[in-house]
XYZ file of N, CA and C in Angstrom:
354
model
N 18.571 -24.563 13.334
C 18.484 -23.591 12.517
C 18.005 -22.409 13.027
N 18.791 -21.327 12.519
C 18.490 -20.019 13.018
C 17.960 -19.309 11.600
N 16.646 -18.426 12.103
C 16.137 -17.558 10.878
C 16.104 -16.293 11.710
N 16.438 -15.289 10.558
C 16.526 -13.740 11.074
C 15.651 -13.096 10.361
N 15.042 -11.949 10.891
C 13.980 -11.039 10.646
C 14.496 -9.834 10.755
N 14.110 -8.911 9.681
C 13.980 -7.423 10.056
C 12.657 -6.813 10.317
N 12.143 -6.418 11.149
C 11.287 -5.690 11.497
C 11.325 -4.337 11.325
N 10.390 -3.736 9.975
C 10.758 -2.314 9.625
C 9.297 -1.525 9.783
N 8.341 -2.148 10.300
C 7.132 -1.551 10.556
C 7.202 -0.148 11.416
N 6.925 1.007 11.260
C 7.239 2.231 12.124
C 6.152 2.443 12.881
N 6.334 2.724 13.991
C 5.596 3.289 14.979
C 4.831 4.550 14.589
N 3.362 5.203 14.667
C 2.907 6.122 14.425
C 3.031 7.139 15.479
N 3.271 6.734 16.687
C 3.239 7.303 17.865
C 4.066 8.700 17.598
N 3.713 9.676 18.086
C 4.347 11.222 18.186
C 4.897 11.731 16.749
N 4.099 11.261 15.906
C 4.430 11.754 14.231
C 5.645 10.657 13.904
N 5.321 9.520 14.362
C 6.582 8.577 13.870
C 8.116 8.781 14.045
N 7.990 9.549 15.330
C 9.442 9.858 15.865
C 10.173 8.804 16.041
N 9.577 7.832 16.373
C 10.524 6.366 17.122
C 10.889 5.363 15.760
N 10.385 5.940 14.778
C 10.850 4.796 13.792
C 10.086 3.434 14.203
N 10.974 2.400 14.138
C 10.524 1.073 14.109
C 11.426 0.626 15.570
N 11.008 0.895 16.812
C 11.622 0.729 17.886
C 11.624 -0.548 18.573
N 12.990 -1.035 18.967
C 13.159 -2.336 19.967
C 11.736 -2.596 20.303
N 11.597 -4.013 19.992
C 10.410 -4.817 20.561
C 9.034 -4.438 19.979
N 8.799 -3.678 19.044
C 7.486 -3.191 18.503
C 6.985 -4.458 17.982
N 7.783 -5.450 17.454
C 7.153 -6.660 16.825
C 6.177 -7.592 17.730
N 6.296 -7.258 19.334
C 5.841 -8.117 20.229
C 4.116 -7.841 19.911
N 3.860 -6.750 19.870
C 2.416 -6.362 19.753
C 1.845 -6.849 18.479
N 2.531 -7.253 17.469
C 2.004 -7.871 16.172
C 1.958 -9.595 16.542
N 3.064 -9.806 17.369
C 3.202 -11.183 17.459
C 1.813 -11.728 18.382
N 1.575 -11.132 19.273
C 0.505 -11.650 20.153
C -0.899 -10.978 19.905
N -0.979 -10.016 18.949
C -2.166 -9.596 18.227
C -2.532 -8.457 18.978
N -1.740 -7.736 19.923
C -2.431 -6.790 20.772
C -2.006 -5.497 20.230
N -1.527 -5.572 19.191
C -1.305 -4.203 18.288
C -2.411 -3.051 18.359
N -3.678 -3.285 18.417
C -4.564 -2.602 18.205
C -5.669 -2.840 19.353
N -5.351 -3.519 20.536
C -6.346 -4.068 21.310
C -6.946 -2.993 22.276
N -6.468 -1.788 22.261
C -7.189 -0.268 22.789
C -6.587 0.734 22.030
N -7.085 1.903 22.382
C -6.561 3.326 21.730
C -5.315 3.716 21.952
N -4.751 3.089 23.163
C -3.316 3.734 23.333
C -2.372 2.479 22.547
N -2.940 1.237 22.586
C -1.802 0.322 21.865
C -2.166 0.837 20.030
N -3.017 1.031 19.691
C -3.268 1.480 18.452
C -2.407 2.579 18.131
N -2.615 3.629 18.928
C -1.641 4.787 18.705
C -0.215 4.489 18.691
N 0.410 3.654 19.652
C 1.824 3.363 19.557
C 2.280 2.210 18.552
N 1.347 1.187 18.126
C 1.842 0.253 17.404
C 1.299 0.424 15.804
N 0.127 1.183 15.760
C -0.632 1.527 14.437
C -1.727 0.501 14.512
N -2.865 0.658 13.479
C -3.906 -0.007 13.134
C -4.494 0.053 11.910
N -5.282 -0.625 11.736
C -5.800 -0.642 10.346
C -5.639 -1.879 9.381
N -5.985 -2.171 8.351
C -5.884 -3.277 7.446
C -4.406 -3.327 7.402
N -3.336 -2.762 6.758
C -1.845 -2.969 6.699
C -1.383 -3.590 8.095
N -1.886 -3.194 9.162
C -1.397 -3.651 10.542
C -2.134 -4.933 10.862
N -3.212 -5.346 10.432
C -3.934 -6.353 10.752
C -3.186 -7.510 9.749
N -2.995 -7.116 8.375
C -2.178 -7.934 7.744
C -0.985 -8.453 8.101
N -0.041 -7.319 8.664
C 1.304 -7.762 9.179
C 1.206 -8.635 10.280
N 0.177 -8.440 11.482
C -0.011 -9.225 12.465
C -0.307 -10.785 12.198
N -0.774 -10.794 11.151
C -1.433 -12.220 10.231
C 0.011 -12.908 10.099
N 0.793 -12.238 9.163
C 1.872 -12.868 8.717
C 2.853 -13.073 9.741
N 2.992 -12.277 10.684
C 3.993 -12.642 11.953
C 3.291 -13.523 12.739
N 2.314 -13.923 13.074
C 1.709 -14.783 14.109
C 1.882 -16.027 13.098
N 1.465 -15.951 11.941
C 1.708 -17.499 10.892
C 3.040 -17.733 10.975
N 4.102 -17.056 10.875
C 5.395 -17.644 10.767
C 6.055 -17.724 12.472
N 5.671 -17.164 13.365
C 5.701 -17.755 14.649
C 5.174 -19.220 15.100
N 3.871 -19.307 14.502
C 3.381 -20.213 14.925
C 4.102 -21.621 14.081
N 4.267 -21.541 12.763
C 5.268 -22.341 12.134
C 6.392 -22.516 12.906
N 7.046 -21.773 13.008
C 8.402 -22.079 13.624
C 8.418 -22.766 15.118
N 7.243 -22.545 15.605
C 6.831 -23.174 16.941
C 6.503 -24.695 16.709
N 6.074 -24.703 15.731
C 5.299 -26.166 15.712
C 6.007 -26.959 14.600
N 6.739 -26.409 13.482
C 7.730 -27.290 12.496
C 9.212 -26.889 12.482
N 9.640 -26.037 13.461
C 11.185 -25.680 13.549
C 11.265 -24.539 12.378
N 10.466 -24.107 11.428
C 10.981 -23.295 10.484
C 9.744 -22.350 10.447
N 9.996 -21.118 9.784
C 8.729 -20.089 9.834
C 8.198 -19.770 8.441
N 8.751 -20.952 7.861
C 8.172 -20.343 6.188
C 6.880 -20.567 6.210
N 6.171 -19.774 5.499
C 4.758 -19.750 5.324
C 4.467 -19.439 3.660
N 3.345 -19.491 3.215
C 3.056 -19.134 1.794
C 3.644 -17.842 1.320
N 3.350 -16.747 2.360
C 3.902 -15.487 2.089
C 5.526 -15.079 2.009
N 6.094 -16.223 2.902
C 7.571 -16.126 3.264
C 8.217 -17.400 2.788
N 7.812 -18.209 1.446
C 8.085 -19.286 1.408
C 9.764 -19.533 0.695
N 10.355 -18.284 0.705
C 11.859 -18.369 0.522
C 12.845 -18.190 1.709
N 12.113 -18.133 2.863
C 12.653 -17.886 4.015
C 13.827 -19.034 4.343
N 14.830 -18.863 4.152
C 15.932 -20.110 4.586
C 16.579 -19.913 5.904
N 17.185 -20.856 6.383
C 18.081 -20.423 7.630
C 19.232 -19.713 7.197
N 19.540 -18.728 8.420
C 20.741 -17.644 8.127
C 22.064 -18.377 8.170
N 22.759 -18.171 7.317
C 24.159 -18.490 7.015
C 25.055 -17.014 6.430
N 26.102 -16.954 6.755
C 27.065 -15.894 6.343
C 27.131 -15.680 4.948
N 26.978 -16.597 3.905
C 26.942 -16.661 2.652
C 25.819 -15.863 1.852
N 24.645 -16.306 2.540
C 23.427 -15.536 1.966
C 22.743 -14.620 2.766
N 23.087 -14.721 4.257
C 22.328 -13.807 4.823
C 21.044 -13.734 4.737
N 20.220 -14.674 4.231
C 18.726 -14.594 4.009
C 17.989 -14.003 5.279
N 17.165 -13.255 5.092
C 16.599 -12.216 6.199
C 15.113 -11.833 5.737
N 14.036 -12.336 6.512
C 12.802 -11.776 6.165
C 12.421 -10.278 6.415
N 12.202 -9.530 5.979
C 11.600 -8.174 5.944
C 10.114 -8.246 6.171
N 9.942 -7.748 7.672
C 8.313 -7.537 8.001
C 7.882 -6.354 8.150
N 7.055 -5.777 7.517
C 6.801 -4.156 7.851
C 5.470 -3.890 6.861
N 5.162 -2.994 6.251
C 4.253 -2.466 5.352
C 4.122 -3.384 4.284
N 5.261 -4.254 4.086
C 5.012 -5.350 2.830
C 6.155 -6.534 3.623
N 5.866 -7.668 3.195
C 6.824 -8.841 3.736
C 7.272 -9.413 2.406
N 8.663 -9.706 2.691
C 9.552 -10.358 1.628
C 10.685 -10.943 2.420
N 11.511 -11.818 1.277
C 12.438 -12.486 1.871
C 13.718 -11.954 1.176
N 14.727 -11.271 1.716
C 16.002 -10.854 0.878
C 17.110 -11.417 1.277
N 18.214 -11.400 0.173
C 19.608 -11.931 0.675
C 20.437 -10.541 0.945
N 21.062 -10.730 2.276
C 21.634 -9.634 2.852
C 21.221 -8.146 2.699
N 20.327 -7.901 3.291
C 19.584 -6.491 3.309
C 20.627 -5.728 4.245
N 20.795 -4.431 3.728
C 21.813 -3.636 4.465
C 23.135 -4.371 4.087
N 23.648 -4.765 3.186
C 25.029 -5.479 2.900
C 25.910 -4.500 2.957
N 25.494 -3.513 2.045
C 26.553 -2.334 1.707
C 26.967 -1.577 3.129
N 25.912 -1.388 3.876
C 26.429 -0.741 5.107
C 27.327 -1.763 6.120
N 26.717 -2.870 6.217
C 27.482 -4.044 6.939
C 28.766 -3.950 6.590
N 29.131 -4.302 5.068
C 30.420 -4.491 4.682
C 31.417 -3.237 4.813
N 30.824 -1.899 4.947
C 31.542 -0.660 5.435
C 32.295 -0.836 6.713
N 31.608 -1.992 7.568
C 32.600 -2.123 8.981
C 33.649 -3.319 8.803
N 33.636 -4.096 7.774
C 34.586 -5.310 7.809
C 36.047 -4.659 7.661
N 36.627 -5.235 8.604
C 37.806 -4.822 8.978
C 37.969 -3.783 9.957
N 36.906 -2.928 10.390
C 36.654 -2.103 11.214
C 37.787 -2.253 12.735
N 37.501 -3.620 13.125
C 37.891 -4.047 14.568
C 39.342 -4.183 14.310
N 40.119 -4.326 13.420
C 41.638 -4.052 12.863
C 42.065 -2.787 12.770
N 41.130 -1.808 12.344
C 41.450 -0.462 12.184
C 41.214 0.331 13.507
N 40.465 -0.121 14.385
C 40.122 0.306 15.652
C 41.204 0.071 16.798
N 42.012 -1.275 16.467
C 42.913 -1.830 17.503
C 42.240 -2.392 18.697
N 42.814 -2.702 19.531
C 42.591 -3.119 20.883
C 42.229 -2.131 21.748
N 41.103 -2.081 22.502
C 40.790 -0.999 23.197
C 41.173 -1.645 24.775
């Protein structure tokens, strides 16, 4: 089974200029998001960051040990399929959604035909 997540936590670095950059989730997976001042400035720190890290670690541990990342906080997280597009959103809050960003994604439907062969 494949499980999809969308990591929405934004880096506070440089006034939040980066938004939620690639691989920012790793600091929360390994609990190193606030291991020192530099990490805390990039990943963020405080109660919300600690809570997020706990949710992320719980989900990764469940996936590694049982083959699914469902936890009490993410009980509705189902394997990804193209009908429901079930996705866990991990950020300042955690939730399970169906087809987040669906309107934006559907705007691209048929774009390959419109663009032709490159």
